[in-house]
Amino acid sequence: MNIEDYKLEIFLSVLFFTLLGVTYVKGYDLVKAKSPEHLPQFYMAMATIRMVLVLTVIGLYTWFADNRDDAIRFAIIFIIMYAIMMVVTLSMRH
């Protein structure tokens, strides 16, 4: 396993989680400014959307992967990145 073989997957994964994190932070700021009483609903909606998107990406990668070991590694790394993103966004805004 060479890191050079996975540069595209790593780049796209980091970009995906960066976009999800920025969307959450900007959405949180917008909801807090316009209607702070709806923050719990916003959080639950965004948590659901993020989880569905992450599971969809993992499912699609697993479906199209040529190698089972690569799919398992990708899923584990993606779930770890999801957990890190959740911790970072929650610590930034709460």
PDB file of N, CA and C in Angstrom:
ATOM      1  N   MET A   1       0.844  -1.170   0.000  1.00  0.00           N
ATOM      2  CA  MET A   1       0.000   0.000   0.000  1.00  0.00           C
ATOM      3  C   MET A   1       0.893   1.238   0.000  1.00  0.00           C
ATOM      4  N   ASN A   2       0.764   2.026  -1.036  1.00  0.00           N
ATOM      5  CA  ASN A   2       1.557   3.227  -1.202  1.00  0.00           C
ATOM      6  C   ASN A   2       0.640   4.446  -1.127  1.00  0.00           C
ATOM      7  N   ILE A   3       1.058   5.455  -0.397  1.00  0.00           N
ATOM      8  CA  ILE A   3       0.227   6.650  -0.225  1.00  0.00           C
ATOM      9  C   ILE A   3       0.012   7.360  -1.560  1.00  0.00           C
ATOM     10  N   GLU A   4       0.935   7.216  -2.485  1.00  0.00           N
ATOM     11  CA  GLU A   4       0.808   7.845  -3.803  1.00  0.00           C
ATOM     12  C   GLU A   4      -0.410   7.318  -4.554  1.00  0.00           C
ATOM     13  N   ASP A   5      -0.785   6.076  -4.292  1.00  0.00           N
ATOM     14  CA  ASP A   5      -1.924   5.472  -4.977  1.00  0.00           C
ATOM     15  C   ASP A   5      -3.257   6.046  -4.509  1.00  0.00           C
ATOM     16  N   TYR A   6      -3.261   6.675  -3.352  1.00  0.00           N
ATOM     17  CA  TYR A   6      -4.518   7.128  -2.761  1.00  0.00           C
ATOM     18  C   TYR A   6      -4.626   8.648  -2.648  1.00  0.00           C
ATOM     19  N   LYS A   7      -3.788   9.375  -3.372  1.00  0.00           N
ATOM     20  CA  LYS A   7      -3.804  10.835  -3.272  1.00  0.00           C
ATOM     21  C   LYS A   7      -5.151  11.431  -3.661  1.00  0.00           C
ATOM     22  N   LEU A   8      -5.754  10.949  -4.728  1.00  0.00           N
ATOM     23  CA  LEU A   8      -7.032  11.492  -5.178  1.00  0.00           C
ATOM     24  C   LEU A   8      -8.127  11.236  -4.146  1.00  0.00           C
ATOM     25  N   GLU A   9      -8.193  10.027  -3.603  1.00  0.00           N
ATOM     26  CA  GLU A   9      -9.195   9.707  -2.592  1.00  0.00           C
ATOM     27  C   GLU A   9      -9.023  10.567  -1.347  1.00  0.00           C
ATOM     28  N   ILE A  10      -7.780  10.767  -0.939  1.00  0.00           N
ATOM     29  CA  ILE A  10      -7.513  11.587   0.246  1.00  0.00           C
ATOM     30  C   ILE A  10      -7.915  13.027  -0.007  1.00  0.00           C
ATOM     31  N   PHE A  11      -7.528  13.561  -1.154  1.00  0.00           N
ATOM     32  CA  PHE A  11      -7.877  14.945  -1.487  1.00  0.00           C
ATOM     33  C   PHE A  11      -9.390  15.132  -1.536  1.00  0.00           C
ATOM     34  N   LEU A  12     -10.094  14.237  -2.214  1.00  0.00           N
ATOM     35  CA  LEU A  12     -11.543  14.363  -2.318  1.00  0.00           C
ATOM     36  C   LEU A  12     -12.230  14.190  -0.963  1.00  0.00           C
ATOM     37  N   SER A  13     -11.704  13.323  -0.121  1.00  0.00           N
ATOM     38  CA  SER A  13     -12.277  13.132   1.211  1.00  0.00           C
ATOM     39  C   SER A  13     -12.108  14.383   2.069  1.00  0.00           C
ATOM     40  N   VAL A  14     -10.926  14.957   2.048  1.00  0.00           N
ATOM     41  CA  VAL A  14     -10.685  16.185   2.815  1.00  0.00           C
ATOM     42  C   VAL A  14     -11.557  17.313   2.279  1.00  0.00           C
ATOM     43  N   LEU A  15     -11.673  17.434   0.972  1.00  0.00           N
ATOM     44  CA  LEU A  15     -12.528  18.454   0.370  1.00  0.00           C
ATOM     45  C   LEU A  15     -13.990  18.250   0.768  1.00  0.00           C
ATOM     46  N   PHE A  16     -14.455  17.015   0.747  1.00  0.00           N
ATOM     47  CA  PHE A  16     -15.830  16.684   1.122  1.00  0.00           C
ATOM     48  C   PHE A  16     -16.126  17.115   2.559  1.00  0.00           C
ATOM     49  N   PHE A  17     -15.237  16.755   3.481  1.00  0.00           N
ATOM     50  CA  PHE A  17     -15.470  17.095   4.882  1.00  0.00           C
ATOM     51  C   PHE A  17     -15.274  18.579   5.150  1.00  0.00           C
ATOM     52  N   THR A  18     -14.390  19.214   4.416  1.00  0.00           N
ATOM     53  CA  THR A  18     -14.244  20.666   4.543  1.00  0.00           C
ATOM     54  C   THR A  18     -15.529  21.366   4.114  1.00  0.00           C
ATOM     55  N   LEU A  19     -16.101  20.936   2.999  1.00  0.00           N
ATOM     56  CA  LEU A  19     -17.356  21.534   2.537  1.00  0.00           C
ATOM     57  C   LEU A  19     -18.498  21.280   3.518  1.00  0.00           C
ATOM     58  N   LEU A  20     -18.578  20.079   4.069  1.00  0.00           N
ATOM     59  CA  LEU A  20     -19.608  19.796   5.067  1.00  0.00           C
ATOM     60  C   LEU A  20     -19.422  20.650   6.317  1.00  0.00           C
ATOM     61  N   GLY A  21     -18.196  20.801   6.761  1.00  0.00           N
ATOM     62  CA  GLY A  21     -17.920  21.603   7.947  1.00  0.00           C
ATOM     63  C   GLY A  21     -18.224  23.073   7.732  1.00  0.00           C
ATOM     64  N   VAL A  22     -17.817  23.611   6.577  1.00  0.00           N
ATOM     65  CA  VAL A  22     -18.087  25.019   6.275  1.00  0.00           C
ATOM     66  C   VAL A  22     -19.586  25.253   6.149  1.00  0.00           C
ATOM     67  N   THR A  23     -20.286  24.325   5.526  1.00  0.00           N
ATOM     68  CA  THR A  23     -21.742  24.448   5.399  1.00  0.00           C
ATOM     69  C   THR A  23     -22.396  24.494   6.775  1.00  0.00           C
ATOM     70  N   TYR A  24     -21.947  23.630   7.678  1.00  0.00           N
ATOM     71  CA  TYR A  24     -22.506  23.617   9.027  1.00  0.00           C
ATOM     72  C   TYR A  24     -22.227  24.932   9.751  1.00  0.00           C
ATOM     73  N   VAL A  25     -20.983  25.405   9.704  1.00  0.00           N
ATOM     74  CA  VAL A  25     -20.608  26.615  10.428  1.00  0.00           C
ATOM     75  C   VAL A  25     -21.362  27.827   9.882  1.00  0.00           C
ATOM     76  N   LYS A  26     -21.417  27.968   8.565  1.00  0.00           N
ATOM     77  CA  LYS A  26     -22.130  29.105   7.965  1.00  0.00           C
ATOM     78  C   LYS A  26     -23.628  29.005   8.232  1.00  0.00           C
ATOM     79  N   GLY A  27     -24.178  27.817   8.143  1.00  0.00           N
ATOM     80  CA  GLY A  27     -25.601  27.625   8.439  1.00  0.00           C
ATOM     81  C   GLY A  27     -25.913  27.926   9.888  1.00  0.00           C
ATOM     82  N   TYR A  28     -25.041  27.493  10.777  1.00  0.00           N
ATOM     83  CA  TYR A  28     -25.212  27.767  12.202  1.00  0.00           C
ATOM     84  C   TYR A  28     -25.222  29.273  12.454  1.00  0.00           C
ATOM     85  N   ASP A  29     -24.270  29.988  11.850  1.00  0.00           N
ATOM     86  CA  ASP A  29     -24.218  31.441  12.015  1.00  0.00           C
ATOM     87  C   ASP A  29     -25.485  32.099  11.496  1.00  0.00           C
ATOM     88  N   LEU A  30     -25.974  31.644  10.354  1.00  0.00           N
ATOM     89  CA  LEU A  30     -27.177  32.213   9.759  1.00  0.00           C
ATOM     90  C   LEU A  30     -28.405  31.960  10.635  1.00  0.00           C
ATOM     91  N   VAL A  31     -28.576  30.727  11.083  1.00  0.00           N
ATOM     92  CA  VAL A  31     -29.730  30.398  11.928  1.00  0.00           C
ATOM     93  C   VAL A  31     -29.642  31.131  13.261  1.00  0.00           C
ATOM     94  N   LYS A  32     -28.454  31.214  13.822  1.00  0.00           N
ATOM     95  CA  LYS A  32     -28.290  31.910  15.097  1.00  0.00           C
ATOM     96  C   LYS A  32     -28.633  33.389  14.964  1.00  0.00           C
ATOM     97  N   ALA A  33     -28.283  34.000  13.842  1.00  0.00           N
ATOM     98  CA  ALA A  33     -28.563  35.417  13.631  1.00  0.00           C
ATOM     99  C   ALA A  33     -30.041  35.672  13.335  1.00  0.00           C
ATOM    100  N   LYS A  34     -30.664  34.805  12.562  1.00  0.00           N
ATOM    101  CA  LYS A  34     -32.046  35.027  12.118  1.00  0.00           C
ATOM    102  C   LYS A  34     -33.091  34.450  13.061  1.00  0.00           C
ATOM    103  N   SER A  35     -32.827  33.255  13.570  1.00  0.00           N
ATOM    104  CA  SER A  35     -33.837  32.571  14.365  1.00  0.00           C
ATOM    105  C   SER A  35     -33.174  31.599  15.349  1.00  0.00           C
ATOM    106  N   PRO A  36     -32.602  32.122  16.430  1.00  0.00           N
ATOM    107  CA  PRO A  36     -31.842  31.257  17.342  1.00  0.00           C
ATOM    108  C   PRO A  36     -32.659  30.150  17.999  1.00  0.00           C
ATOM    109  N   GLU A  37     -33.960  30.310  18.080  1.00  0.00           N
ATOM    110  CA  GLU A  37     -34.779  29.263  18.706  1.00  0.00           C
ATOM    111  C   GLU A  37     -34.841  28.001  17.848  1.00  0.00           C
ATOM    112  N   HIS A  38     -34.421  28.101  16.584  1.00  0.00           N
ATOM    113  CA  HIS A  38     -34.434  26.939  15.692  1.00  0.00           C
ATOM    114  C   HIS A  38     -33.084  26.223  15.607  1.00  0.00           C
ATOM    115  N   LEU A  39     -32.137  26.586  16.466  1.00  0.00           N
ATOM    116  CA  LEU A  39     -30.822  25.937  16.438  1.00  0.00           C
ATOM    117  C   LEU A  39     -30.883  24.424  16.682  1.00  0.00           C
ATOM    118  N   PRO A  40     -31.702  23.930  17.622  1.00  0.00           N
ATOM    119  CA  PRO A  40     -31.766  22.462  17.779  1.00  0.00           C
ATOM    120  C   PRO A  40     -32.273  21.737  16.523  1.00  0.00           C
ATOM    121  N   GLN A  41     -33.271  22.313  15.863  1.00  0.00           N
ATOM    122  CA  GLN A  41     -33.771  21.702  14.626  1.00  0.00           C
ATOM    123  C   GLN A  41     -32.715  21.752  13.526  1.00  0.00           C
ATOM    124  N   PHE A  42     -32.000  22.881  13.461  1.00  0.00           N
ATOM    125  CA  PHE A  42     -30.930  23.001  12.466  1.00  0.00           C
ATOM    126  C   PHE A  42     -29.862  21.946  12.715  1.00  0.00           C
ATOM    127  N   TYR A  43     -29.459  21.797  13.970  1.00  0.00           N
ATOM    128  CA  TYR A  43     -28.428  20.824  14.291  1.00  0.00           C
ATOM    129  C   TYR A  43     -28.866  19.410  13.909  1.00  0.00           C
ATOM    130  N   MET A  44     -30.090  19.041  14.259  1.00  0.00           N
ATOM    131  CA  MET A  44     -30.572  17.692  13.933  1.00  0.00           C
ATOM    132  C   MET A  44     -30.668  17.480  12.422  1.00  0.00           C
ATOM    133  N   ALA A  45     -31.143  18.490  11.709  1.00  0.00           N
ATOM    134  CA  ALA A  45     -31.241  18.377  10.250  1.00  0.00           C
ATOM    135  C   ALA A  45     -29.855  18.219   9.629  1.00  0.00           C
ATOM    136  N   MET A  46     -28.906  19.032  10.072  1.00  0.00           N
ATOM    137  CA  MET A  46     -27.555  18.944   9.510  1.00  0.00           C
ATOM    138  C   MET A  46     -26.877  17.628   9.893  1.00  0.00           C
ATOM    139  N   ALA A  47     -27.102  17.151  11.099  1.00  0.00           N
ATOM    140  CA  ALA A  47     -26.515  15.869  11.507  1.00  0.00           C
ATOM    141  C   ALA A  47     -27.056  14.745  10.638  1.00  0.00           C
ATOM    142  N   THR A  48     -28.350  14.793  10.360  1.00  0.00           N
ATOM    143  CA  THR A  48     -28.962  13.772   9.499  1.00  0.00           C
ATOM    144  C   THR A  48     -28.421  13.860   8.085  1.00  0.00           C
ATOM    145  N   ILE A  49     -28.344  15.074   7.548  1.00  0.00           N
ATOM    146  CA  ILE A  49     -27.841  15.262   6.182  1.00  0.00           C
ATOM    147  C   ILE A  49     -26.392  14.785   6.084  1.00  0.00           C
ATOM    148  N   ARG A  50     -25.571  15.168   7.062  1.00  0.00           N
ATOM    149  CA  ARG A  50     -24.163  14.750   7.022  1.00  0.00           C
ATOM    150  C   ARG A  50     -24.028  13.236   7.111  1.00  0.00           C
ATOM    151  N   MET A  51     -24.802  12.612   7.980  1.00  0.00           N
ATOM    152  CA  MET A  51     -24.709  11.165   8.118  1.00  0.00           C
ATOM    153  C   MET A  51     -25.149  10.457   6.831  1.00  0.00           C
ATOM    154  N   VAL A  52     -26.241  10.922   6.241  1.00  0.00           N
ATOM    155  CA  VAL A  52     -26.715  10.313   4.995  1.00  0.00           C
ATOM    156  C   VAL A  52     -25.684  10.484   3.884  1.00  0.00           C
ATOM    157  N   LEU A  53     -25.093  11.675   3.777  1.00  0.00           N
ATOM    158  CA  LEU A  53     -24.078  11.894   2.744  1.00  0.00           C
ATOM    159  C   LEU A  53     -22.843  11.022   2.959  1.00  0.00           C
ATOM    160  N   VAL A  54     -22.402  10.914   4.199  1.00  0.00           N
ATOM    161  CA  VAL A  54     -21.224  10.091   4.491  1.00  0.00           C
ATOM    162  C   VAL A  54     -21.511   8.626   4.172  1.00  0.00           C
ATOM    163  N   LEU A  55     -22.654   8.123   4.593  1.00  0.00           N
ATOM    164  CA  LEU A  55     -22.998   6.725   4.302  1.00  0.00           C
ATOM    165  C   LEU A  55     -23.179   6.488   2.803  1.00  0.00           C
ATOM    166  N   THR A  56     -23.696   7.471   2.095  1.00  0.00           N
ATOM    167  CA  THR A  56     -23.848   7.350   0.643  1.00  0.00           C
ATOM    168  C   THR A  56     -22.488   7.271  -0.041  1.00  0.00           C
ATOM    169  N   VAL A  57     -21.559   8.129   0.359  1.00  0.00           N
ATOM    170  CA  VAL A  57     -20.220   8.103  -0.237  1.00  0.00           C
ATOM    171  C   VAL A  57     -19.532   6.774   0.068  1.00  0.00           C
ATOM    172  N   ILE A  58     -19.640   6.308   1.305  1.00  0.00           N
ATOM    173  CA  ILE A  58     -19.037   5.019   1.655  1.00  0.00           C
ATOM    174  C   ILE A  58     -19.667   3.894   0.834  1.00  0.00           C
ATOM    175  N   GLY A  59     -20.976   3.914   0.716  1.00  0.00           N
ATOM    176  CA  GLY A  59     -21.665   2.888  -0.064  1.00  0.00           C
ATOM    177  C   GLY A  59     -21.266   2.899  -1.531  1.00  0.00           C
ATOM    178  N   LEU A  60     -21.182   4.091  -2.113  1.00  0.00           N
ATOM    179  CA  LEU A  60     -20.787   4.182  -3.522  1.00  0.00           C
ATOM    180  C   LEU A  60     -19.348   3.728  -3.732  1.00  0.00           C
ATOM    181  N   TYR A  61     -18.461   4.114  -2.832  1.00  0.00           N
ATOM    182  CA  TYR A  61     -17.072   3.683  -2.963  1.00  0.00           C
ATOM    183  C   TYR A  61     -16.966   2.170  -2.834  1.00  0.00           C
ATOM    184  N   THR A  62     -17.688   1.619  -1.878  1.00  0.00           N
ATOM    185  CA  THR A  62     -17.674   0.170  -1.685  1.00  0.00           C
ATOM    186  C   THR A  62     -18.237  -0.555  -2.905  1.00  0.00           C
ATOM    187  N   TRP A  63     -19.279   0.011  -3.468  1.00  0.00           N
ATOM    188  CA  TRP A  63     -19.933  -0.597  -4.633  1.00  0.00           C
ATOM    189  C   TRP A  63     -18.979  -0.647  -5.832  1.00  0.00           C
ATOM    190  N   PHE A  64     -18.229   0.444  -6.049  1.00  0.00           N
ATOM    191  CA  PHE A  64     -17.384   0.538  -7.231  1.00  0.00           C
ATOM    192  C   PHE A  64     -15.932   0.157  -6.990  1.00  0.00           C
ATOM    193  N   ALA A  65     -15.562  -0.178  -5.781  1.00  0.00           N
ATOM    194  CA  ALA A  65     -14.167  -0.521  -5.480  1.00  0.00           C
ATOM    195  C   ALA A  65     -13.808  -1.861  -6.100  1.00  0.00           C
ATOM    196  N   ASP A  66     -12.586  -1.932  -6.576  1.00  0.00           N
ATOM    197  CA  ASP A  66     -12.100  -3.180  -7.171  1.00  0.00           C
ATOM    198  C   ASP A  66     -11.602  -4.151  -6.113  1.00  0.00           C
ATOM    199  N   ASN A  67     -11.174  -3.606  -4.999  1.00  0.00           N
ATOM    200  CA  ASN A  67     -10.537  -4.412  -3.975  1.00  0.00           C
ATOM    201  C   ASN A  67     -11.297  -4.261  -2.659  1.00  0.00           C
ATOM    202  N   ARG A  68     -11.638  -5.367  -2.050  1.00  0.00           N
ATOM    203  CA  ARG A  68     -12.389  -5.339  -0.782  1.00  0.00           C
ATOM    204  C   ARG A  68     -11.596  -4.672   0.329  1.00  0.00           C
ATOM    205  N   ASP A  69     -10.292  -4.937   0.392  1.00  0.00           N
ATOM    206  CA  ASP A  69      -9.451  -4.335   1.433  1.00  0.00           C
ATOM    207  C   ASP A  69      -9.406  -2.813   1.302  1.00  0.00           C
ATOM    208  N   ASP A  70      -9.332  -2.318   0.070  1.00  0.00           N
ATOM    209  CA  ASP A  70      -9.347  -0.867  -0.145  1.00  0.00           C
ATOM    210  C   ASP A  70     -10.672  -0.257   0.304  1.00  0.00           C
ATOM    211  N   ALA A  71     -11.762  -0.941   0.029  1.00  0.00           N
ATOM    212  CA  ALA A  71     -13.077  -0.436   0.431  1.00  0.00           C
ATOM    213  C   ALA A  71     -13.201  -0.377   1.952  1.00  0.00           C
ATOM    214  N   ILE A  72     -12.686  -1.394   2.630  1.00  0.00           N
ATOM    215  CA  ILE A  72     -12.739  -1.408   4.096  1.00  0.00           C
ATOM    216  C   ILE A  72     -11.876  -0.287   4.667  1.00  0.00           C
ATOM    217  N   ARG A  73     -10.664  -0.119   4.140  1.00  0.00           N
ATOM    218  CA  ARG A  73      -9.791   0.966   4.594  1.00  0.00           C
ATOM    219  C   ARG A  73     -10.441   2.325   4.372  1.00  0.00           C
ATOM    220  N   PHE A  74     -11.026   2.510   3.196  1.00  0.00           N
ATOM    221  CA  PHE A  74     -11.681   3.778   2.879  1.00  0.00           C
ATOM    222  C   PHE A  74     -12.825   4.038   3.856  1.00  0.00           C
ATOM    223  N   ALA A  75     -13.642   3.038   4.115  1.00  0.00           N
ATOM    224  CA  ALA A  75     -14.782   3.213   5.022  1.00  0.00           C
ATOM    225  C   ALA A  75     -14.304   3.569   6.429  1.00  0.00           C
ATOM    226  N   ILE A  76     -13.283   2.913   6.913  1.00  0.00           N
ATOM    227  CA  ILE A  76     -12.769   3.201   8.252  1.00  0.00           C
ATOM    228  C   ILE A  76     -12.213   4.618   8.320  1.00  0.00           C
ATOM    229  N   ILE A  77     -11.421   4.998   7.341  1.00  0.00           N
ATOM    230  CA  ILE A  77     -10.846   6.345   7.325  1.00  0.00           C
ATOM    231  C   ILE A  77     -11.938   7.395   7.206  1.00  0.00           C
ATOM    232  N   PHE A  78     -12.940   7.135   6.392  1.00  0.00           N
ATOM    233  CA  PHE A  78     -14.025   8.087   6.195  1.00  0.00           C
ATOM    234  C   PHE A  78     -14.835   8.261   7.477  1.00  0.00           C
ATOM    235  N   ILE A  79     -15.082   7.186   8.187  1.00  0.00           N
ATOM    236  CA  ILE A  79     -15.825   7.274   9.454  1.00  0.00           C
ATOM    237  C   ILE A  79     -14.998   8.021  10.503  1.00  0.00           C
ATOM    238  N   ILE A  80     -13.701   7.779  10.536  1.00  0.00           N
ATOM    239  CA  ILE A  80     -12.831   8.519  11.464  1.00  0.00           C
ATOM    240  C   ILE A  80     -12.847  10.009  11.115  1.00  0.00           C
ATOM    241  N   MET A  81     -12.768  10.332   9.825  1.00  0.00           N
ATOM    242  CA  MET A  81     -12.811  11.736   9.408  1.00  0.00           C
ATOM    243  C   MET A  81     -14.158  12.364   9.763  1.00  0.00           C
ATOM    244  N   TYR A  82     -15.226  11.601   9.658  1.00  0.00           N
ATOM    245  CA  TYR A  82     -16.549  12.101  10.038  1.00  0.00           C
ATOM    246  C   TYR A  82     -16.592  12.429  11.534  1.00  0.00           C
ATOM    247  N   ALA A  83     -16.042  11.552  12.341  1.00  0.00           N
ATOM    248  CA  ALA A  83     -16.030  11.788  13.785  1.00  0.00           C
ATOM    249  C   ALA A  83     -15.193  13.022  14.126  1.00  0.00           C
ATOM    250  N   ILE A  84     -14.062  13.171  13.477  1.00  0.00           N
ATOM    251  CA  ILE A  84     -13.220  14.348  13.712  1.00  0.00           C
ATOM    252  C   ILE A  84     -13.948  15.614  13.292  1.00  0.00           C
ATOM    253  N   MET A  85     -14.628  15.584  12.154  1.00  0.00           N
ATOM    254  CA  MET A  85     -15.375  16.750  11.696  1.00  0.00           C
ATOM    255  C   MET A  85     -16.470  17.112  12.688  1.00  0.00           C
ATOM    256  N   MET A  86     -17.154  16.127  13.232  1.00  0.00           N
ATOM    257  CA  MET A  86     -18.210  16.398  14.209  1.00  0.00           C
ATOM    258  C   MET A  86     -17.625  17.050  15.459  1.00  0.00           C
ATOM    259  N   VAL A  87     -16.511  16.546  15.954  1.00  0.00           N
ATOM    260  CA  VAL A  87     -15.885  17.113  17.144  1.00  0.00           C
ATOM    261  C   VAL A  87     -15.438  18.557  16.882  1.00  0.00           C
ATOM    262  N   VAL A  88     -14.822  18.777  15.739  1.00  0.00           N
ATOM    263  CA  VAL A  88     -14.321  20.122  15.424  1.00  0.00           C
ATOM    264  C   VAL A  88     -15.466  21.106  15.277  1.00  0.00           C
ATOM    265  N   THR A  89     -16.495  20.765  14.520  1.00  0.00           N
ATOM    266  CA  THR A  89     -17.599  21.711  14.316  1.00  0.00           C
ATOM    267  C   THR A  89     -18.373  21.953  15.604  1.00  0.00           C
ATOM    268  N   LEU A  90     -18.554  20.932  16.416  1.00  0.00           N
ATOM    269  CA  LEU A  90     -19.259  21.127  17.680  1.00  0.00           C
ATOM    270  C   LEU A  90     -18.434  21.956  18.654  1.00  0.00           C
ATOM    271  N   SER A  91     -17.138  21.750  18.679  1.00  0.00           N
ATOM    272  CA  SER A  91     -16.304  22.534  19.602  1.00  0.00           C
ATOM    273  C   SER A  91     -16.190  23.985  19.140  1.00  0.00           C
ATOM    274  N   MET A  92     -16.325  24.236  17.859  1.00  0.00           N
ATOM    275  CA  MET A  92     -16.241  25.612  17.345  1.00  0.00           C
ATOM    276  C   MET A  92     -17.497  26.403  17.659  1.00  0.00           C
ATOM    277  N   ARG A  93     -18.631  25.748  17.701  1.00  0.00           N
ATOM    278  CA  ARG A  93     -19.894  26.477  17.778  1.00  0.00           C
ATOM    279  C   ARG A  93     -20.664  26.279  19.064  1.00  0.00           C
ATOM    280  N   HIS A  94     -20.174  25.487  19.991  1.00  0.00           N
ATOM    281  CA  HIS A  94     -20.934  25.281  21.225  1.00  0.00           C
ATOM    282  C   HIS A  94     -20.120  25.625  22.434  1.00  0.00           C
TER     283      HIS A  94
END
